[in-house]
Every structure is written in structure tokens, then in C-alpha cells.
Tab-separated table of C-alpha atoms and ligand atoms in Angstrom:
chain	number	residue	atom	x	y	z
A	30	MET	CA	2.774	-30.789	9.210
A	31	ILE	CA	1.398	-29.347	5.986
A	32	ASP	CA	4.246	-29.356	3.490
A	33	LEU	CA	4.009	-26.870	0.628
A	34	ARG	CA	7.735	-26.532	-0.090
A	35	SER	CA	7.672	-28.078	-3.547
A	36	ASP	CA	5.873	-30.338	-5.997
A	37	THR	CA	9.053	-32.423	-6.157
A	38	LEU	CA	7.919	-33.908	-2.820
A	39	THR	CA	5.207	-36.050	-4.414
A	40	LEU	CA	5.448	-39.734	-3.562
A	41	PRO	CA	4.544	-42.508	-6.010
A	42	SER	CA	1.241	-44.299	-5.388
A	43	LYS	CA	1.067	-48.095	-5.022
A	44	GLU	CA	-0.471	-48.372	-8.498
A	45	MET	CA	2.359	-46.311	-9.929
A	46	LEU	CA	5.017	-48.388	-8.157
A	47	ALA	CA	3.365	-51.611	-9.346
A	48	THR	CA	4.143	-50.654	-12.967
A	49	ILE	CA	7.845	-51.157	-12.215
A	50	LEU	CA	7.452	-54.861	-11.430
A	51	THR	CA	6.191	-55.751	-14.891
A	52	ALA	CA	8.222	-53.219	-16.914
A	53	ASP	CA	10.005	-54.631	-19.979
A	54	LEU	CA	13.645	-53.630	-19.346
A	55	GLY	CA	16.889	-53.474	-21.313
A	56	ASP	CA	20.072	-51.417	-21.612
A	57	ASP	CA	18.988	-47.934	-22.642
A	58	GLY	CA	22.625	-46.963	-23.260
A	59	ARG	CA	23.077	-49.499	-26.074
A	60	LEU	CA	21.847	-47.797	-29.203
A	61	SER	CA	20.574	-49.342	-32.404
A	62	LYS	CA	21.361	-47.810	-35.817
A	63	ASP	CA	18.347	-45.528	-35.526
A	64	GLY	CA	19.549	-44.249	-32.165
A	65	ARG	CA	17.054	-46.038	-29.915
A	66	GLY	CA	18.151	-47.760	-26.705
A	67	GLU	CA	17.268	-51.325	-25.779
A	68	ASP	CA	14.910	-50.566	-22.904
A	69	ASN	CA	11.415	-50.928	-24.336
A	70	THR	CA	9.775	-49.102	-21.456
A	71	VAL	CA	12.012	-46.066	-21.932
A	72	ASN	CA	11.180	-46.133	-25.638
A	73	ARG	CA	7.469	-46.295	-24.831
A	74	LEU	CA	7.763	-43.287	-22.507
A	75	GLU	CA	9.805	-41.319	-25.044
A	76	ASP	CA	7.262	-42.064	-27.776
A	77	LEU	CA	4.384	-41.045	-25.509
A	78	ALA	CA	6.167	-37.813	-24.540
A	79	ALA	CA	6.864	-37.014	-28.197
A	80	LYS	CA	3.228	-37.625	-29.085
A	81	MET	CA	1.864	-35.534	-26.213
A	82	THR	CA	4.117	-32.591	-27.081
A	83	GLY	CA	3.580	-32.946	-30.826
A	84	LYS	CA	7.309	-33.430	-31.458
A	85	GLU	CA	9.169	-36.008	-33.551
A	86	ALA	CA	11.179	-37.500	-30.707
A	87	ALA	CA	11.926	-37.365	-26.991
A	88	VAL	CA	14.871	-38.257	-24.764
A	89	LEU	CA	14.601	-39.321	-21.122
A	90	PHE	CA	16.922	-37.550	-18.689
A	91	SER	CA	17.369	-38.254	-14.991
A	92	SER	CA	16.475	-34.656	-14.064
A	93	GLY	CA	15.104	-31.463	-15.538
A	94	THR	CA	18.405	-29.735	-14.910
A	95	LEU	CA	20.304	-32.334	-16.923
A	96	GLY	CA	17.592	-32.222	-19.591
A	97	ASN	CA	17.972	-28.458	-19.996
A	98	HIS	CA	21.765	-28.869	-20.183
A	99	GLY	CA	21.358	-31.492	-22.905
A	100	ALA	CA	18.960	-29.283	-24.854
A	101	LEU	CA	21.180	-26.198	-24.639
A	102	MET	CA	24.223	-28.228	-25.661
A	103	ALA	CA	22.271	-29.513	-28.666
A	104	TYR	CA	21.949	-25.909	-29.899
A	105	CYS	CA	24.999	-24.086	-28.583
A	106	GLU	CA	28.771	-23.932	-28.389
A	107	PRO	CA	30.740	-22.278	-25.569
A	108	GLY	CA	30.640	-18.496	-25.981
A	109	ASP	CA	27.246	-18.419	-27.679
A	110	ARG	CA	24.793	-15.735	-26.623
A	111	VAL	CA	21.497	-17.036	-25.274
A	112	LEU	CA	18.364	-15.040	-24.441
A	113	VAL	CA	17.023	-15.867	-20.963
A	114	ASP	CA	14.747	-14.018	-18.574
A	115	VAL	CA	16.127	-12.445	-15.428
A	116	ARG	CA	14.773	-15.126	-13.097
A	117	GLN	CA	14.925	-18.134	-15.348
A	118	HIS	CA	15.658	-21.487	-13.698
A	119	ILE	CA	18.427	-22.407	-16.140
A	120	LEU	CA	20.250	-19.198	-15.270
A	121	LYS	CA	19.484	-18.663	-11.578
A	122	ALA	CA	19.074	-22.176	-10.225
A	123	GLU	CA	20.945	-24.460	-12.598
A	124	LYS	CA	23.732	-22.023	-13.566
A	125	ALA	CA	26.027	-24.672	-15.098
A	126	MET	CA	25.425	-23.831	-18.766
A	127	PHE	CA	26.325	-20.199	-18.061
A	128	SER	CA	29.287	-20.920	-15.814
A	129	GLU	CA	32.945	-20.513	-16.739
A	130	LYS	CA	33.630	-24.097	-15.641
A	131	CYS	CA	30.926	-25.714	-17.669
A	132	GLY	CA	28.764	-24.435	-20.553
A	133	GLN	CA	30.306	-20.952	-20.977
A	134	LEU	CA	27.172	-19.551	-22.594
A	135	VAL	CA	26.656	-15.808	-22.394
A	136	PRO	CA	23.253	-14.805	-20.989
A	137	VAL	CA	21.407	-11.921	-22.641
A	138	LEU	CA	18.569	-10.893	-20.342
A	139	TYR	CA	14.947	-9.946	-20.887
A	140	SER	CA	12.549	-9.030	-18.095
A	141	TYR	CA	9.042	-9.918	-17.033
A	142	ASP	CA	6.288	-7.355	-16.500
A	143	GLN	CA	3.860	-6.885	-13.581
A	144	ASN	CA	1.385	-9.317	-15.110
A	145	GLY	CA	3.846	-12.188	-15.223
A	146	LEU	CA	4.545	-11.894	-18.942
A	147	PRO	CA	7.885	-11.648	-20.732
A	148	VAL	CA	8.595	-8.182	-22.137
A	149	ILE	CA	8.470	-8.923	-25.854
A	150	SER	CA	10.052	-5.616	-26.871
A	151	GLU	CA	13.210	-6.579	-24.969
A	152	ILE	CA	13.360	-9.932	-26.739
A	153	GLU	CA	12.935	-8.146	-30.048
A	154	ALA	CA	15.602	-5.552	-29.259
A	155	ALA	CA	18.128	-8.270	-28.395
A	156	LEU	CA	17.357	-10.212	-31.560
A	157	LYS	CA	17.672	-7.034	-33.609
A	158	GLU	CA	21.102	-6.428	-32.164
A	159	GLY	CA	22.103	-9.840	-33.497
A	160	GLY	CA	24.326	-12.726	-32.447
A	161	ILE	CA	21.660	-14.594	-30.457
A	162	LYS	CA	21.902	-18.365	-30.804
A	163	LEU	CA	18.859	-19.461	-28.804
A	164	ILE	CA	15.779	-18.021	-27.113
A	165	CYS	CA	14.935	-19.662	-23.772
A	166	ILE	CA	11.497	-19.343	-22.210
A	167	GLU	CA	10.049	-20.841	-19.039
A	168	ASN	CA	6.424	-22.002	-18.893
A	169	THR	CA	4.978	-22.146	-16.295
A	170	HIS	CA	7.407	-19.772	-14.672
A	171	ASN	CA	8.643	-21.052	-11.351
A	172	SER	CA	9.853	-17.883	-9.682
A	173	PHE	CA	7.195	-15.630	-11.209
A	174	GLY	CA	4.559	-17.524	-9.241
A	175	GLY	CA	3.708	-20.249	-11.738
A	176	ALA	CA	2.893	-17.695	-14.442
A	177	VAL	CA	1.348	-19.278	-17.535
A	178	MET	CA	2.191	-17.824	-20.943
A	179	PRO	CA	-0.950	-17.156	-22.944
A	180	ILE	CA	-0.941	-18.605	-26.453
A	181	SER	CA	-0.862	-15.051	-27.865
A	182	CYS	CA	2.454	-14.452	-26.107
A	183	LEU	CA	3.906	-17.716	-27.421
A	184	LYS	CA	2.805	-16.686	-30.904
A	185	GLU	CA	4.591	-13.344	-30.627
A	186	ILE	CA	7.813	-15.016	-29.523
A	187	ARG	CA	7.516	-17.588	-32.316
A	188	ALA	CA	7.015	-14.864	-34.905
A	189	LEU	CA	10.187	-13.096	-33.742
A	190	ALA	CA	12.102	-16.377	-33.644
A	191	ASP	CA	11.104	-17.054	-37.250
A	192	GLU	CA	11.872	-13.511	-38.344
A	193	TYR	CA	15.402	-13.693	-36.945
A	194	GLY	CA	15.953	-17.420	-37.563
A	195	VAL	CA	16.653	-18.258	-33.915
A	196	PRO	CA	15.300	-21.451	-32.302
A	197	VAL	CA	13.232	-21.471	-29.083
A	198	HIS	CA	13.759	-23.845	-26.154
A	199	MET	CA	11.024	-23.988	-23.555
A	200	ASP	CA	11.789	-25.012	-19.998
A	201	GLY	CA	8.408	-26.584	-19.365
A	202	ALA	CA	9.254	-28.296	-16.082
A	203	ARG	CA	5.549	-27.685	-15.369
A	204	LEU	CA	4.361	-27.835	-18.988
A	205	PHE	CA	1.243	-29.813	-18.112
A	206	ASN	CA	0.265	-27.279	-15.454
A	207	ALA	CA	0.369	-24.678	-18.225
A	208	ALA	CA	-1.722	-26.872	-20.525
A	209	VAL	CA	-4.340	-27.594	-17.870
A	210	ALA	CA	-4.467	-23.916	-16.851
A	211	LEU	CA	-5.138	-22.874	-20.462
A	212	GLY	CA	-7.463	-25.803	-21.099
A	213	VAL	CA	-5.466	-26.958	-24.124
A	214	GLY	CA	-3.346	-29.992	-24.970
A	215	ALA	CA	0.399	-29.694	-24.321
A	216	GLU	CA	1.043	-29.886	-28.065
A	217	GLU	CA	-0.884	-26.611	-28.512
A	218	ILE	CA	1.752	-24.929	-26.344
A	219	CYS	CA	4.769	-26.792	-27.688
A	220	ARG	CA	4.094	-25.968	-31.330
A	221	TYR	CA	5.535	-22.491	-30.689
A	222	ALA	CA	8.835	-23.865	-29.379
A	223	ASP	CA	11.409	-25.961	-31.230
A	224	SER	CA	12.083	-28.013	-28.130
A	225	VAL	CA	10.660	-28.473	-24.672
A	226	MET	CA	11.801	-30.043	-21.422
A	227	PHE	CA	9.160	-31.237	-18.971
A	228	CYS	CA	9.427	-33.028	-15.613
A	229	ILE	CA	7.505	-36.151	-14.673
A	230	SER	CA	8.956	-35.820	-11.174
A	231	LYS	CA	6.991	-32.746	-10.107
A	232	GLY	CA	3.207	-32.377	-10.022
A	233	LEU	CA	2.744	-35.428	-12.233
A	234	GLY	CA	3.924	-37.498	-9.286
A	235	ALA	CA	6.581	-39.806	-10.759
A	236	PRO	CA	9.678	-40.345	-8.613
A	237	VAL	CA	12.408	-39.501	-11.172
A	238	GLY	CA	12.830	-38.122	-14.642
A	239	SER	CA	12.362	-35.435	-17.273
A	240	LEU	CA	11.871	-35.542	-21.018
A	241	VAL	CA	13.413	-33.373	-23.677
A	242	CYS	CA	11.275	-33.317	-26.807
A	243	GLY	CA	11.950	-31.866	-30.233
A	244	GLY	CA	12.836	-32.654	-33.832
A	245	ARG	CA	14.631	-35.860	-34.768
A	246	GLU	CA	18.029	-34.247	-35.425
A	247	PHE	CA	17.799	-32.109	-32.297
A	248	SER	CA	16.911	-35.179	-30.220
A	249	LYS	CA	19.924	-37.060	-31.530
A	250	ARG	CA	22.165	-34.181	-30.487
A	251	ALA	CA	20.454	-34.018	-27.086
A	252	LYS	CA	21.079	-37.738	-26.616
A	253	ASP	CA	24.758	-37.283	-27.570
A	254	ALA	CA	24.973	-34.463	-25.022
A	255	ARG	CA	23.347	-36.709	-22.420
A	256	LYS	CA	26.096	-39.266	-22.954
A	257	LEU	CA	28.790	-36.611	-22.796
A	258	LEU	CA	27.369	-35.417	-19.476
A	259	GLY	CA	27.349	-38.914	-18.020
A	260	GLY	CA	23.584	-39.009	-18.138
A	261	THR	CA	23.139	-42.322	-19.930
A	262	MET	CA	21.163	-44.789	-17.810
A	263	ARG	CA	20.806	-48.538	-18.181
A	264	GLN	CA	17.572	-50.321	-17.127
A	265	ALA	CA	15.907	-46.930	-16.898
A	266	GLY	CA	12.533	-48.509	-17.599
A	267	ILE	CA	12.359	-48.627	-13.810
A	268	ILE	CA	11.844	-44.869	-13.832
A	269	ALA	CA	10.110	-44.741	-17.207
A	270	ALA	CA	7.257	-47.041	-16.145
A	271	PRO	CA	6.032	-44.703	-13.370
A	272	GLY	CA	6.490	-41.860	-15.852
A	273	ILE	CA	4.099	-43.491	-18.306
A	274	TYR	CA	1.639	-44.023	-15.465
A	275	ALA	CA	1.981	-40.340	-14.505
A	276	LEU	CA	1.251	-39.118	-18.034
A	277	GLU	CA	-1.714	-41.456	-18.375
A	278	HIS	CA	-3.306	-40.786	-14.976
A	279	ASN	CA	-2.109	-37.575	-13.388
A	280	VAL	CA	-2.472	-34.797	-15.946
A	281	ASP	CA	-6.147	-33.886	-15.586
A	282	ARG	CA	-6.007	-33.805	-11.806
A	283	LEU	CA	-3.505	-30.910	-11.918
A	284	LYS	CA	-6.588	-28.683	-12.038
A	285	ASP	CA	-7.282	-29.666	-8.397
A	286	ASP	CA	-3.862	-28.282	-7.433
A	287	HIS	CA	-4.630	-25.034	-9.259
A	288	GLN	CA	-7.962	-24.799	-7.444
A	289	ASN	CA	-6.303	-25.313	-4.073
A	290	ALA	CA	-3.660	-22.703	-4.901
A	291	ARG	CA	-6.302	-20.165	-5.903
A	292	LEU	CA	-8.434	-20.935	-2.851
A	293	LEU	CA	-5.487	-20.322	-0.547
A	294	ALA	CA	-4.530	-17.036	-2.192
A	295	ASP	CA	-8.115	-15.743	-2.226
A	296	SER	CA	-8.665	-16.766	1.405
A	297	ILE	CA	-5.752	-14.730	2.747
A	298	ARG	CA	-6.291	-11.579	0.690
A	299	GLU	CA	-7.712	-9.670	3.669
A	300	CYS	CA	-4.642	-10.425	5.786
A	301	LYS	CA	-2.914	-7.257	6.990
A	302	ARG	CA	0.766	-8.093	6.661
A	303	ILE	CA	1.164	-10.980	4.265
A	304	LYS	CA	0.173	-10.425	0.644
A	305	PRO	CA	-0.493	-13.282	-1.770
A	306	GLN	CA	0.226	-12.737	-5.456
A	307	GLN	CA	-2.605	-11.069	-7.360
A	308	ARG	CA	-3.265	-13.624	-10.052
A	309	VAL	CA	-2.754	-17.287	-9.305
A	310	MET	CA	-2.496	-19.098	-12.614
A	311	SER	CA	-1.304	-22.598	-11.727
A	312	ASN	CA	-0.061	-24.553	-8.691
A	313	ILE	CA	2.283	-21.953	-7.196
A	314	VAL	CA	1.438	-19.039	-4.885
A	315	MET	CA	3.983	-16.413	-3.923
A	316	ILE	CA	3.434	-14.517	-0.694
A	317	ASP	CA	5.047	-11.148	-0.100
A	318	VAL	CA	6.016	-10.864	3.564
A	319	GLU	CA	7.685	-7.443	3.517
A	320	GLY	CA	4.840	-6.051	5.656
A	321	THR	CA	5.638	-8.445	8.497
A	322	GLY	CA	8.935	-6.759	9.374
A	323	LEU	CA	10.524	-10.206	9.186
A	324	SER	CA	12.633	-11.801	6.487
A	325	ALA	CA	11.186	-14.591	4.362
A	326	GLY	CA	13.415	-17.058	6.204
A	327	GLU	CA	12.213	-15.867	9.626
A	328	CYS	CA	8.569	-16.128	8.499
A	329	CYS	CA	9.164	-19.669	7.312
A	330	GLU	CA	10.714	-20.612	10.651
A	331	ARG	CA	7.704	-19.285	12.575
A	332	LEU	CA	5.233	-20.917	10.230
A	333	TYR	CA	7.082	-24.200	10.608
A	334	GLU	CA	6.513	-23.975	14.374
A	335	MET	CA	2.816	-23.534	13.603
A	336	GLY	CA	2.661	-26.612	11.362
A	337	LEU	CA	3.262	-25.231	7.871
A	338	SER	CA	6.468	-26.037	6.037
A	339	ILE	CA	7.276	-23.575	3.240
A	340	TYR	CA	10.365	-22.063	1.716
A	341	PRO	CA	11.694	-18.616	0.725
A	342	SER	CA	11.855	-17.788	-2.988
A	343	GLN	CA	14.603	-15.853	-4.805
A	344	THR	CA	13.892	-12.382	-3.413
A	345	PRO	CA	14.321	-11.425	0.279
A	346	TYR	CA	10.595	-11.006	1.037
A	347	GLU	CA	8.922	-13.714	-0.986
A	348	ILE	CA	7.903	-17.197	0.044
A	349	ARG	CA	6.701	-19.852	-2.345
A	350	LEU	CA	3.836	-22.274	-1.738
A	351	VAL	CA	3.442	-25.198	-4.107
A	352	PHE	CA	0.425	-27.470	-4.488
A	353	HIS	CA	0.504	-31.046	-5.731
A	354	LEU	CA	-1.183	-34.423	-5.447
A	355	GLY	CA	0.116	-34.892	-1.908
A	356	VAL	CA	-1.795	-31.797	-0.724
A	357	SER	CA	-5.524	-32.309	-0.162
A	358	HIS	CA	-8.344	-29.781	0.040
A	359	GLU	CA	-8.328	-30.290	3.837
A	360	ASP	CA	-4.584	-29.607	3.940
A	361	THR	CA	-5.234	-26.415	2.010
A	362	LEU	CA	-7.886	-25.300	4.521
A	363	LYS	CA	-5.468	-25.986	7.382
A	364	ALA	CA	-2.700	-24.024	5.647
A	365	ILE	CA	-5.108	-21.094	5.242
A	366	GLU	CA	-5.930	-21.159	8.973
A	367	ILE	CA	-2.240	-21.240	9.902
A	368	LEU	CA	-1.417	-18.300	7.611
A	369	LYS	CA	-4.333	-16.239	8.984
A	370	GLU	CA	-3.263	-16.993	12.565
A	371	PHE	CA	0.338	-16.073	11.710
A	372	ASP	CA	-0.793	-12.770	10.200
A	373	LYS	CA	-2.889	-11.925	13.282
A	374	SER	CA	-0.020	-12.779	15.617
A	375	LEU	CA	2.252	-10.103	14.139
B	16	LIG	C1	12.364	-28.029	-11.182
B	16	LIG	C2	12.702	-27.228	-12.345
B	16	LIG	C3	13.706	-27.617	-13.245
B	16	LIG	C4	14.658	-28.751	-13.024
B	16	LIG	O1	14.200	-29.889	-12.510
B	16	LIG	P1	15.076	-30.927	-11.654
B	16	LIG	O2	14.447	-32.207	-12.067
B	16	LIG	O3	14.826	-30.570	-10.237
B	16	LIG	O4	16.498	-30.829	-12.056
B	16	LIG	C5	13.906	-26.840	-14.358
B	16	LIG	N1	13.168	-25.764	-14.592
B	16	LIG	C6	12.204	-25.353	-13.760
B	16	LIG	C7	11.421	-24.152	-14.097
B	16	LIG	C8	11.935	-26.057	-12.604
B	16	LIG	O5	10.986	-25.631	-11.773
């Protein structure tokens, strides 16, 4: 079975797991006067994450979802208005910060255009209207097919944020995919946002964890929010050690995943009924299956029978394919064959 459901499926390598056995551990929930925990491995990971994103500090969370919650709570109070795009993960998948039961934030929406870019004029119009507490962006964008924001776009958003005095939080679950796709360091991307969340548990291949990075004061508030949410961990060096390994070994190879993604999309362009997204920018490929006469779910069921495990996206006729270190070039070639056969069979 070729499994392209998600890059959260990556399994830790032996070398990565070995880092756990020698990790220097302590109680990360016991804070010193300067707000650091007692687990030296967590501190090492947080310092590395801060350095790689060009921020003053970082806080380890058990998941990207919890990390985004912590970041939003560091900026906002219930009732605050927050700019998010129409398909943003924090709004559509996580939901909690915008729910009545939990964060009670009020979403103000901006859309994305055909080229996978946020519509800047809509962001500007909302800021002009006033009362916006935070601008949220997602880079790469999960449900817009791994869309990477060009630096010029980040600059435009930053300029508006400065003009209206509103901070920017970037959901960079796949931040390093964006960096590799643009051929720049992550800090080149993060300088346009006040804070960023990125996952070590996705394409980077670590088993657990996400980091929220930003200024020192922001990070303190994010750590307070983490505690409030029950997200404090103890000997979390056990998850931080593989995270350090991931950041030191698995960033550059993300380009292989992007190559495989592009190869797959380009190889099925002549298919009659399934249509891959036009521009593949990172490790995600969306396929439009409206022409098959089947729903996305039905397509996935049939493809599963043929040896390809994939999953529907947010809209009724889209399926999402995700490439990661567990998917080889050979796997990609097999997936291409299965998709071509599926298309012919319709
Ligand atoms: C996966 C993902 C998250 C959250 O990550 P979890 O660790 O699964 O909670 C947040 N934002 C985006 C865009 C994601 O793809």
C-alpha cells in the first residue's frame, strides 16, 4: 500500500530514536526565575527553534493545534476580532479558538485567489474598518495545496500590519517546506511575522511536537497559556531530542518530497477525468475528481482497493496527496501508475 494521506505518518528512524536514550532530562514544568524549565533537552530544542526562525524565544507544545491556541491566547481575549483566511487550519480544522465553548474569537475572513495567494486588498479593507486584534496567515497552506507565500506577499502583509499596528501570527506547520521551496532560510520568512508555529511532527519526521516562536514577552505569555490549557509536560526531552535531530538532519531533504509531488502532478496531467493542481509548490498535491462522476470519498475507496491510500480534502471533489520521508521515488512512480489506471478505468 502506498500511503499518501499525510506527512504526520512519518516514523522516526533508528538514529532519531537513539537520541532519546542519551537525552539530558528534567521537569520542564518547573520554571526558573527567567521562565525556563528544567529539562535541558527541551531548552536546547527551544533555543535551536528560536535561532532557526530568527526569534528571541520558542516554546515547545505537544501539537501544532495546541501551539496555535497558545499563540492566539498570547495575543487575544475572548470577543477579539481576528483576520483568518477562509480555509485556514486554525478556523476550519482546529476550531476551538473560534468556538463559543473555548476561545470565543470572532473570525474576520479574507480569501485566496486562483494562484494560491491571499487577497491582500481584503486584508487591507478589514484592517481599514478597524477593530482587528491579530492577522493570521498560513504558510505553506495546507488546504490550498501546499501553497507557498512568496516573500513579496509576506512583505505586503507586514507593511499593512505595521501601518495598522496589528501583529501577525503565522501558522507555519510546514514552515520548512516553505523555506526549502523558496530556497531561503526559515528566518527569512519569519521576519515578516511576529510569531510562528511550526511542527516537527510532519515532514521533518519527529514523532511529536510543535514550536511556537516569537519575542520574549510573547513567548512568556504563550507558555502561560500552555499551562492554562494543560499543555505543560514533564520530561519532555524525550520528544525534544528527536525534534533536535529532525531540525539538524531532515530539513534539506524536504526538497525530495517537493520533487516527488511535482513529478506525480506532471505525470498525470494528461489524465482525462482527474485533474492535479496546476502549480505544485511544496509537498502537497490536490487532485480535482469532479470529472469522474464520483465523490472524493468514493474515489479514495476505489484507489484504496488499487493500493493507494489517500484522503478527501475540505471540498466535495478534492483529494489531497502528501509526500514525506516515508515516500520514496519508487513509491511515487507506483502511485502515478495507480492513478493513471484509475483514470482509464472510469
Ligand atoms: C497539521 C497542521 C496543524 C496542527 O498540527 P497538529 O500537530 O496536528 O495539531 C496546524 N496547522 C496546519 C496548517 C497544519 O497542517
